[in-house]
Coordinates of N, CA and C in Angstrom, one line a residue:
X1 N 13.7 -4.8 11.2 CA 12.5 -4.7 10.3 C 13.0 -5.0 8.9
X2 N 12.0 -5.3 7.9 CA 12.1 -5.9 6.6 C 11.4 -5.5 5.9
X3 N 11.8 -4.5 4.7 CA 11.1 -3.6 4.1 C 10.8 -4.5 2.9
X4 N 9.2 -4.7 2.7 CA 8.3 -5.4 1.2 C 7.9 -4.3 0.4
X5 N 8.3 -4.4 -0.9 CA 7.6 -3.9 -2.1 C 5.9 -4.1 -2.1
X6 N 4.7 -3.4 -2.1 CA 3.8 -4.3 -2.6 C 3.4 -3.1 -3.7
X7 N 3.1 -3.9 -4.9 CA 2.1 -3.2 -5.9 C 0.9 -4.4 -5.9
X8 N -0.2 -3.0 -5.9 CA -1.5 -3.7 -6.0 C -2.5 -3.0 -7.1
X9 N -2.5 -3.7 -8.2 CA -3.5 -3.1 -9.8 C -5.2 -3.4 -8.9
X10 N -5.8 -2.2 -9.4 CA -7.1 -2.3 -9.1 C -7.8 -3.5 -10.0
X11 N -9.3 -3.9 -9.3 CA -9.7 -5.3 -10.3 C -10.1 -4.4 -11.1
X12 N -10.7 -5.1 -12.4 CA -11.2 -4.9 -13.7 C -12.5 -4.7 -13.8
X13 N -13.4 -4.8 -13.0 CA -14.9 -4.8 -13.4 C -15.3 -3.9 -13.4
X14 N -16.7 -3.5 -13.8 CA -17.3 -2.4 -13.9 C -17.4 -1.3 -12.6
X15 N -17.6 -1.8 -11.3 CA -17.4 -1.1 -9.9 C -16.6 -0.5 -10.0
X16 N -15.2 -1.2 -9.8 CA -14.0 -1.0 -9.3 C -13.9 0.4 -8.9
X17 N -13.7 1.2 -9.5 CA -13.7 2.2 -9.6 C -14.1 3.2 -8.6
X18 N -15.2 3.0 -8.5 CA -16.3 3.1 -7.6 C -16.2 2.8 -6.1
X19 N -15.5 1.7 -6.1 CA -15.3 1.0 -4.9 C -14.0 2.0 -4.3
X20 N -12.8 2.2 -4.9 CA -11.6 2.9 -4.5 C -11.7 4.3 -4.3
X21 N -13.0 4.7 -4.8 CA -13.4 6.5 -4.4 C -14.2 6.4 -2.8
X22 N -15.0 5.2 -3.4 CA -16.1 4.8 -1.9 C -15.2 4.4 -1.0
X23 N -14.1 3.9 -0.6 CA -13.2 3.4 0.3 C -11.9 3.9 0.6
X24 N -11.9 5.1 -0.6 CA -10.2 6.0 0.2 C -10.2 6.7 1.0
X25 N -11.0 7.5 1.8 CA -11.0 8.2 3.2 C -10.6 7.4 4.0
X26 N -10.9 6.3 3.9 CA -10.8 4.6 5.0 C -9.4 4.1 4.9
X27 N -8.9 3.9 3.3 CA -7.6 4.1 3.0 C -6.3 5.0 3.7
X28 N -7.0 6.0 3.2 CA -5.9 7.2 3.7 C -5.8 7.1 5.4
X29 N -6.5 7.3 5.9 CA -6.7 7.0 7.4 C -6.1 5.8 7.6
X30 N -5.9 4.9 7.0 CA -5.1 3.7 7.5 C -3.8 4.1 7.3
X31 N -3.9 4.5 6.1 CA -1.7 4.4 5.4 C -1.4 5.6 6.7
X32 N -2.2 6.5 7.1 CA -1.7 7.5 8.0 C -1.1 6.9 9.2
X33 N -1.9 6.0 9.8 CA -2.0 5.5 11.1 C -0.7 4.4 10.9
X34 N -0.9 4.1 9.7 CA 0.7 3.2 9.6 C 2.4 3.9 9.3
X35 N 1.9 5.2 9.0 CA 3.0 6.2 8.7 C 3.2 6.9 10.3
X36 N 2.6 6.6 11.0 CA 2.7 7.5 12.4 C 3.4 5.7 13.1
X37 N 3.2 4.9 12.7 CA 3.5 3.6 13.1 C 5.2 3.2 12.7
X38 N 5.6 3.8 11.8 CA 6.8 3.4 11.2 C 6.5 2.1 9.7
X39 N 5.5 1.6 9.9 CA 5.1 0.6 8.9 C 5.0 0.5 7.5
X40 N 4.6 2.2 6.9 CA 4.9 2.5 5.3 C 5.8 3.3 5.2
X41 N 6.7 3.5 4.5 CA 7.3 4.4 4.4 C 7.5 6.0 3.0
X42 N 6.4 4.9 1.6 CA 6.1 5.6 0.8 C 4.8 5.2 0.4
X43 N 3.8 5.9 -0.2 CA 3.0 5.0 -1.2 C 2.6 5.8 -2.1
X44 N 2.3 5.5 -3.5 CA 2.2 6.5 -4.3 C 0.7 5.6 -5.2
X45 N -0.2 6.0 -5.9 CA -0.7 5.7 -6.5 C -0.5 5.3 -7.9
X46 N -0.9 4.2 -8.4 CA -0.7 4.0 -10.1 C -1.3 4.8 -10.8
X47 N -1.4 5.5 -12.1 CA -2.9 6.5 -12.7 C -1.9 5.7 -14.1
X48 N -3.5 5.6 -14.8 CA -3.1 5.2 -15.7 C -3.0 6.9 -17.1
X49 N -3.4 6.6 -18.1 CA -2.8 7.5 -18.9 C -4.2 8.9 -19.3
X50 N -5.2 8.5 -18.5 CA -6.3 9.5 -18.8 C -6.3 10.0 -17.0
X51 N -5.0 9.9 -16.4 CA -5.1 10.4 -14.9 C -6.2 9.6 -13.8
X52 N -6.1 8.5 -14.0 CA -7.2 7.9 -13.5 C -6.4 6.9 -12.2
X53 N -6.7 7.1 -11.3 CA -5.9 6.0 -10.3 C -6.7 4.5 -10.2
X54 N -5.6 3.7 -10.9 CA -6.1 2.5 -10.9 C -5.1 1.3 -10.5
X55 N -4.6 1.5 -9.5 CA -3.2 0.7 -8.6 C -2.8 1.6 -7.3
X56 N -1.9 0.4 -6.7 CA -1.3 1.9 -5.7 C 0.2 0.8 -5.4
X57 N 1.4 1.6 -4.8 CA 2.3 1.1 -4.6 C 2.9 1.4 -3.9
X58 N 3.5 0.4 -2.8 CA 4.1 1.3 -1.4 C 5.3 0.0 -1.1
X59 N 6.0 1.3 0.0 CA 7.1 0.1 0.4 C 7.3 0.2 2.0
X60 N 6.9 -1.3 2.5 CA 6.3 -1.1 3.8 C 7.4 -1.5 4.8
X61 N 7.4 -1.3 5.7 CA 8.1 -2.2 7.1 C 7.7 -2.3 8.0
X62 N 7.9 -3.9 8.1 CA 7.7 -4.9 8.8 C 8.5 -5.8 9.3
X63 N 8.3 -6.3 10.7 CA 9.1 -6.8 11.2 C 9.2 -8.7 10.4
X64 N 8.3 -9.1 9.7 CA 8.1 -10.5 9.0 C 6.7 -10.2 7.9
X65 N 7.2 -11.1 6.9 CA 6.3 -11.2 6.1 C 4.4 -11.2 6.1
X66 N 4.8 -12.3 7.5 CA 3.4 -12.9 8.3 C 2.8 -12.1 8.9
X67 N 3.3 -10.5 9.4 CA 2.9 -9.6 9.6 C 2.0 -8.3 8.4
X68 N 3.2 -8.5 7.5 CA 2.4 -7.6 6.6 C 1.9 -8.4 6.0
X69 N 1.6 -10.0 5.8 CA 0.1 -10.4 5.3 C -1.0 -10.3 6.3
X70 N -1.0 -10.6 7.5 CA -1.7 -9.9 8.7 C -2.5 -8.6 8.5
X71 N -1.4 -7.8 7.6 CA -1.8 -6.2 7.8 C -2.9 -6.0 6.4
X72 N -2.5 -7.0 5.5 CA -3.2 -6.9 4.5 C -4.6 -7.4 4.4
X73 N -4.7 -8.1 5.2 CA -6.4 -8.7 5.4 C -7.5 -7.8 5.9
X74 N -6.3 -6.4 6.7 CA -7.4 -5.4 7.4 C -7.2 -4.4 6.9
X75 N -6.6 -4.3 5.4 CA -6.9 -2.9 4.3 C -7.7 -2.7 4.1
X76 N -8.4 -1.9 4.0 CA -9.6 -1.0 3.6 C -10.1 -1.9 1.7
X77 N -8.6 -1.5 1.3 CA -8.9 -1.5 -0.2 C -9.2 -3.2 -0.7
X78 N -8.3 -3.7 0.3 CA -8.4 -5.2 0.0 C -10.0 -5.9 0.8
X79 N -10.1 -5.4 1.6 CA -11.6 -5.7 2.4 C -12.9 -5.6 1.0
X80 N -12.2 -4.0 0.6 CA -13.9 -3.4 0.0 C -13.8 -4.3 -2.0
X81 N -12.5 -5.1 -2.2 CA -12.3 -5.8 -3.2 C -11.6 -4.6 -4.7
X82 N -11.1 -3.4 -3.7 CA -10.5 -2.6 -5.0 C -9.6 -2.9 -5.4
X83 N -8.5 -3.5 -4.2 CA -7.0 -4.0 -5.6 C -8.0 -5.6 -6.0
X84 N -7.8 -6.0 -7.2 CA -8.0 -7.2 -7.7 C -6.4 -8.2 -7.7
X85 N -5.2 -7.5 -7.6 CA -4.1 -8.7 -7.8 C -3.2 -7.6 -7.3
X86 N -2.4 -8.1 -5.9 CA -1.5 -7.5 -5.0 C -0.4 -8.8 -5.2
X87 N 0.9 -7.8 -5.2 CA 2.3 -8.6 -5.0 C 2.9 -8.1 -4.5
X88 N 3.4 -9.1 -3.3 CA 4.3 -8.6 -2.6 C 5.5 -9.1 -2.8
X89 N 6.8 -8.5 -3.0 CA 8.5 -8.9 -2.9 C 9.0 -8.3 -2.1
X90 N 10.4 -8.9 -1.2 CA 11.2 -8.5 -0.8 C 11.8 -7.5 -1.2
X91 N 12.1 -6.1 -0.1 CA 13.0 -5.3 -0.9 C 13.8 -4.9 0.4
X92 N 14.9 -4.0 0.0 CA 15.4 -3.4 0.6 C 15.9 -2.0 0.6
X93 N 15.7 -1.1 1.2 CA 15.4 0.3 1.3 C 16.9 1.0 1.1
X94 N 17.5 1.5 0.1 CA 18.6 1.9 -0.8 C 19.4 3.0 1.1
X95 N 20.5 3.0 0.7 CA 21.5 3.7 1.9 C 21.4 5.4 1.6
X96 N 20.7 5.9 0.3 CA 20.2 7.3 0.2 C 19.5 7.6 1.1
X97 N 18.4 6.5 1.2 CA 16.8 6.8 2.1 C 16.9 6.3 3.5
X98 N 18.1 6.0 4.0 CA 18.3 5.3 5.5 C 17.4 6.2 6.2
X99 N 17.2 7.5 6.0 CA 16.7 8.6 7.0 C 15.1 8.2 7.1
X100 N 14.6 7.9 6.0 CA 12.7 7.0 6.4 C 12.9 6.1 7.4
X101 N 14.1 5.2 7.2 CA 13.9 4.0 8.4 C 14.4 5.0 9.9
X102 N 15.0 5.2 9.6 CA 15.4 6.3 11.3 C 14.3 7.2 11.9
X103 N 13.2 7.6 10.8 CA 12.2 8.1 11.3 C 11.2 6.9 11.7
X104 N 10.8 5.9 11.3 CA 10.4 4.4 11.7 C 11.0 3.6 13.0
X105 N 11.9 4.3 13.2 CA 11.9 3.5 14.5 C 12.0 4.2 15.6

């Protein structure tokens, strides 16, 4: 397995907002179903400086890239148009945290 960085900033328009309150039950229920999967292993939300969650950031595993772009077309958040600009990089999961991947497989 091959653990991706993704950070994803919510879009900018007037909704947005709106859209990521209307669509996190759907969210959460996914990142869960992929945490019982081995496939996330963290995610934490962005908030900007008035405590407002407007990004999210996780570090996933997967067995190929082509997989977690696969996984990303059936996100909740990416479906309903709340991240506006997601990036994904290669990473690799530090030899402190070996114990996330051991519970992943």
């Amino acid at each position: 397995m091959k653990q991706f960085i993704v950070i994803a900033h919510d879009a900018k328009d007037e909704g947005a907002y709106e859209r990521r309150l209307a669509t996190r039950d759907a969210h959460v229920a996914a990142m869960s179903k992929l945490r019982t999967q081995g496939s996330i292993l963290i995610g934490v939300a962005i908030k900007n400086d008035a405590d407002k969650m407007v990004g999210s950031v996780m570090v996933m595993n997967f067995p190929s890239r082509t997989e977690l772009d696969a996984w990303l077309k059936t996100e909740p958040y990416v479906k309903a148009n709340v991240w506006g600009e997601v990036t994904v990089m290669n990473g690799a999961l530090g030899p402190s945290f070996s114990d996330l991947l051991k519970k992943a497989e």
